[in-house]
mmCIF file of C-alpha atoms and ligand atoms in Angstrom:
data_model
loop_
_atom_site.group_PDB
_atom_site.id
_atom_site.type_symbol
_atom_site.label_atom_id
_atom_site.label_comp_id
_atom_site.label_asym_id
_atom_site.label_seq_id
_atom_site.Cartn_x
_atom_site.Cartn_y
_atom_site.Cartn_z
ATOM 1 C CA MET C 1 -8.021 2.365 20.771
ATOM 2 C CA ALA C 2 -8.410 -1.097 19.399
ATOM 3 C CA VAL C 3 -6.130 -3.551 17.632
ATOM 4 C CA GLU C 4 -6.864 -3.303 13.905
ATOM 5 C CA ARG C 5 -5.591 -4.794 10.673
ATOM 6 C CA THR C 6 -4.963 -2.872 7.459
ATOM 7 C CA LEU C 7 -3.853 -3.779 3.939
ATOM 8 C CA SER C 8 -0.517 -2.420 2.757
ATOM 9 C CA ILE C 9 1.066 -2.692 -0.696
ATOM 10 C CA ILE C 10 4.708 -1.936 -1.428
ATOM 11 C CA LYS C 11 4.405 -0.608 -4.972
ATOM 12 C CA PRO C 12 6.552 -1.402 -8.054
ATOM 13 C CA ASP C 13 8.692 1.761 -7.799
ATOM 14 C CA ALA C 14 9.858 0.540 -4.382
ATOM 15 C CA THR C 15 10.384 -3.159 -5.216
ATOM 16 C CA ARG C 16 12.370 -2.044 -8.297
ATOM 17 C CA ARG C 17 14.746 -0.087 -6.027
ATOM 18 C CA ASN C 18 15.009 -2.990 -3.524
ATOM 19 C CA LEU C 19 13.364 -0.973 -0.731
ATOM 20 C CA THR C 20 11.132 -3.695 0.763
ATOM 21 C CA GLY C 21 13.261 -4.090 3.895
ATOM 22 C CA LYS C 22 13.687 -0.365 4.519
ATOM 23 C CA ILE C 23 9.925 0.163 4.169
ATOM 24 C CA ASN C 24 9.132 -2.795 6.430
ATOM 25 C CA ALA C 25 11.456 -1.297 9.051
ATOM 26 C CA LYS C 26 9.337 1.892 8.998
ATOM 27 C CA PHE C 27 6.210 -0.165 9.750
ATOM 28 C CA GLU C 28 7.874 -2.151 12.537
ATOM 29 C CA ASP C 29 9.582 0.894 14.070
ATOM 30 C CA GLY C 30 6.182 2.634 13.935
ATOM 31 C CA GLY C 31 4.563 -0.045 16.079
ATOM 32 C CA LEU C 32 2.924 -2.195 13.404
ATOM 33 C CA ARG C 33 3.404 -5.949 13.005
ATOM 34 C CA ILE C 34 3.552 -7.615 9.567
ATOM 35 C CA VAL C 35 1.155 -10.538 10.103
ATOM 36 C CA ALA C 36 0.945 -11.613 6.420
ATOM 37 C CA GLN C 37 3.081 -10.835 3.390
ATOM 38 C CA LYS C 38 3.557 -12.054 -0.185
ATOM 39 C CA ARG C 39 5.218 -10.808 -3.366
ATOM 40 C CA LEU C 40 2.976 -10.805 -6.455
ATOM 41 C CA GLN C 41 2.859 -9.680 -10.059
ATOM 42 C CA LEU C 42 -0.616 -8.139 -10.386
ATOM 43 C CA SER C 43 -2.583 -8.732 -13.583
ATOM 44 C CA LYS C 44 -4.231 -5.777 -15.341
ATOM 45 C CA ALA C 45 -7.663 -7.090 -14.289
ATOM 46 C CA GLN C 46 -6.581 -7.382 -10.647
ATOM 47 C CA ALA C 47 -5.148 -3.845 -10.576
ATOM 48 C CA GLU C 48 -8.279 -2.421 -12.262
ATOM 49 C CA GLN C 49 -10.529 -4.158 -9.764
ATOM 50 C CA PHE C 50 -8.416 -3.180 -6.746
ATOM 51 C CA TYR C 51 -8.412 0.506 -7.761
ATOM 52 C CA GLY C 52 -12.007 0.393 -9.122
ATOM 53 C CA VAL C 53 -13.063 3.301 -6.891
ATOM 54 C CA HIS C 54 -10.739 5.534 -8.986
ATOM 55 C CA ARG C 55 -12.044 4.321 -12.394
ATOM 56 C CA GLU C 56 -13.415 7.757 -13.360
ATOM 57 C CA ARG C 57 -10.263 9.655 -12.379
ATOM 58 C CA GLY C 58 -7.997 10.993 -15.128
ATOM 59 C CA PHE C 59 -5.009 9.107 -13.739
ATOM 60 C CA PHE C 60 -6.710 5.667 -13.614
ATOM 61 C CA ASN C 61 -5.120 4.080 -16.716
ATOM 62 C CA ASP C 62 -1.651 5.368 -15.823
ATOM 63 C CA LEU C 63 -2.096 4.104 -12.249
ATOM 64 C CA VAL C 64 -3.059 0.617 -13.443
ATOM 65 C CA SER C 65 -0.091 0.526 -15.861
ATOM 66 C CA PHE C 66 2.220 1.587 -13.049
ATOM 67 C CA MET C 67 0.864 -1.000 -10.605
ATOM 68 C CA ILE C 68 1.522 -3.832 -13.097
ATOM 69 C CA SER C 69 4.950 -2.508 -14.172
ATOM 70 C CA GLY C 70 6.731 -4.811 -11.704
ATOM 71 C CA PRO C 71 6.225 -6.895 -8.582
ATOM 72 C CA VAL C 72 4.367 -5.658 -5.534
ATOM 73 C CA VAL C 73 4.486 -6.884 -1.931
ATOM 74 C CA VAL C 74 1.028 -7.161 -0.368
ATOM 75 C CA GLN C 75 0.880 -7.233 3.418
ATOM 76 C CA VAL C 76 -1.442 -7.208 6.384
ATOM 77 C CA LEU C 77 -0.273 -4.857 9.143
ATOM 78 C CA GLU C 78 -1.642 -5.231 12.657
ATOM 79 C CA GLY C 79 -1.518 -2.952 15.681
ATOM 80 C CA GLU C 80 -3.292 -0.375 17.796
ATOM 81 C CA ASN C 81 -5.245 1.941 15.493
ATOM 82 C CA ALA C 82 -3.403 0.323 12.563
ATOM 83 C CA ILE C 83 -5.393 1.926 9.737
ATOM 84 C CA LEU C 84 -4.684 5.516 10.780
ATOM 85 C CA ARG C 85 -1.230 4.674 12.139
ATOM 86 C CA ASN C 86 -0.201 3.227 8.769
ATOM 87 C CA ARG C 87 -1.502 6.334 6.953
ATOM 88 C CA GLU C 88 0.709 8.424 9.269
ATOM 89 C CA ILE C 89 3.771 6.239 8.625
ATOM 90 C CA MET C 90 3.125 6.426 4.839
ATOM 91 C CA GLY C 91 2.680 10.211 4.679
ATOM 92 C CA ALA C 92 0.616 12.295 2.248
ATOM 93 C CA THR C 93 -0.294 10.910 -1.199
ATOM 94 C CA ASN C 94 1.845 13.575 -2.878
ATOM 95 C CA PRO C 95 5.414 13.240 -1.556
ATOM 96 C CA ALA C 96 5.810 17.009 -1.927
ATOM 97 C CA ASN C 97 3.301 17.321 0.936
ATOM 98 C CA ALA C 98 4.538 14.372 3.035
ATOM 99 C CA ALA C 99 5.966 14.967 6.506
ATOM 100 C CA GLU C 100 9.615 14.351 7.415
ATOM 101 C CA GLY C 101 10.374 10.748 8.289
ATOM 102 C CA THR C 102 7.426 9.277 6.386
ATOM 103 C CA ILE C 103 7.860 6.559 3.763
ATOM 104 C CA ARG C 104 6.580 8.755 0.960
ATOM 105 C CA LYS C 105 8.805 11.690 1.959
ATOM 106 C CA GLU C 106 11.891 9.483 1.993
ATOM 107 C CA PHE C 107 11.203 7.109 -0.878
ATOM 108 C CA ALA C 108 8.376 8.193 -3.237
ATOM 109 C CA GLU C 109 9.331 9.212 -6.766
ATOM 110 C CA SER C 110 6.100 11.099 -7.610
ATOM 111 C CA ILE C 111 2.417 11.454 -6.676
ATOM 112 C CA GLU C 112 1.778 8.294 -8.721
ATOM 113 C CA ALA C 113 4.913 6.260 -7.945
ATOM 114 C CA ASN C 114 4.551 6.874 -4.222
ATOM 115 C CA SER C 115 5.950 3.563 -2.932
ATOM 116 C CA VAL C 116 3.066 2.358 -0.734
ATOM 117 C CA HIS C 117 -0.688 1.829 -0.562
ATOM 118 C CA GLY C 118 -2.609 1.725 2.705
ATOM 119 C CA SER C 119 -6.311 1.156 3.355
ATOM 120 C CA ASP C 120 -8.213 4.313 4.325
ATOM 121 C CA ALA C 121 -11.013 3.017 6.612
ATOM 122 C CA ALA C 122 -12.222 -0.064 8.488
ATOM 123 C CA ASP C 123 -14.588 -1.219 5.727
ATOM 124 C CA THR C 124 -12.044 -0.826 2.913
ATOM 125 C CA ALA C 125 -9.351 -2.489 5.052
ATOM 126 C CA ALA C 126 -11.541 -5.570 5.519
ATOM 127 C CA GLN C 127 -12.398 -5.706 1.801
ATOM 128 C CA GLU C 128 -8.805 -5.177 0.663
ATOM 129 C CA ILE C 129 -7.394 -7.787 3.067
ATOM 130 C CA ALA C 130 -9.961 -10.334 1.839
ATOM 131 C CA TYR C 131 -9.046 -9.486 -1.776
ATOM 132 C CA PHE C 132 -5.480 -10.767 -1.288
ATOM 133 C CA PHE C 133 -5.436 -13.095 1.730
ATOM 134 C CA SER C 134 -7.377 -16.035 3.111
ATOM 135 C CA GLY C 135 -7.816 -16.259 6.871
ATOM 136 C CA THR C 136 -5.213 -19.008 7.278
ATOM 137 C CA GLU C 137 -2.527 -16.850 5.588
ATOM 138 C CA ILE C 138 -2.767 -14.222 8.329
ATOM 139 C CA VAL C 139 -0.929 -15.185 11.510
ATOM 140 C CA GLY C 140 -1.203 -12.607 14.264
HETATM 141 P P1 IDP H 201 -3.738 7.213 -1.244
HETATM 142 O O1 IDP H 201 -2.882 6.128 -1.873
HETATM 143 O O2 IDP H 201 -2.911 8.183 -0.437
HETATM 144 O O3 IDP H 201 -4.909 6.671 -0.476
HETATM 145 P P2 IDP H 201 -5.631 7.915 -3.368
HETATM 146 O O4 IDP H 201 -6.253 9.253 -3.545
HETATM 147 O O5 IDP H 201 -6.480 6.798 -2.846
HETATM 148 O O6 IDP H 201 -4.325 8.112 -2.448
HETATM 149 O O7 IDP H 201 -5.024 7.510 -4.773
HETATM 150 C C1 IDP H 201 -4.617 6.174 -5.032
HETATM 151 C C2 IDP H 201 -3.308 6.212 -5.767
HETATM 152 O O8 IDP H 201 -3.492 6.815 -7.050
HETATM 153 C C3 IDP H 201 -2.204 7.077 -5.115
HETATM 154 O O9 IDP H 201 -1.517 6.402 -4.070
HETATM 155 C C4 IDP H 201 -1.306 7.336 -6.303
HETATM 156 O O10 IDP H 201 -0.490 6.207 -6.629
HETATM 157 C C5 IDP H 201 -2.329 7.547 -7.408
HETATM 158 N N1 IDP H 201 -2.715 8.975 -7.559
HETATM 159 C C6 IDP H 201 -3.491 9.698 -6.718
HETATM 160 N N2 IDP H 201 -3.646 10.964 -7.168
HETATM 161 C C7 IDP H 201 -2.935 11.032 -8.322
HETATM 162 C C8 IDP H 201 -2.704 12.076 -9.276
HETATM 163 O O11 IDP H 201 -3.178 13.200 -9.143
HETATM 164 N N3 IDP H 201 -1.920 11.743 -10.353
HETATM 165 C C9 IDP H 201 -1.384 10.498 -10.540
HETATM 166 N N4 IDP H 201 -1.598 9.498 -9.680
HETATM 167 C C10 IDP H 201 -2.347 9.750 -8.576
HETATM 168 MG MG1 MG H 202 -6.534 5.573 -1.167
#
């Protein structure tokens, strides 16, 4: 295994319910280190670009509206096998299918308002981190 970095977003359903600290505790308890973090209000253009891979999906417009419905917390998580590890800590996209103890099982409201985003592979992690952070903002 290697030390990796992955992009995480705490989504508006979670910031609205003041869950940032509880979610961060899941990452830290799961062996990941928060090496960069900032709270942002995404613009519509930013959300559309970030989720561009899903542009043709039926849920795209609703997803963009949801992601700009309140503040988000964007983060870089670092640790052994961080990309896969974070996906495990998050749980399945649909909270109905998420395992016990995962963030989405405990906190998600729906398949859309599912509390967290996490990069899905090394190439997307690098792109997504660069989308939100400059090198000097990440302190490992
Ligand atoms: P992921 O976040 O687990 O990687 P993706 O398939 O990449 O899941 O979908 C991105 C986001 O789009 C999900 O986290 C969720 O917010 C939303 N989404 C995915 N599938 C659906 C759906 O069927 N209906 C509504 N929203 C969805
Ligand atoms: Mg995804």
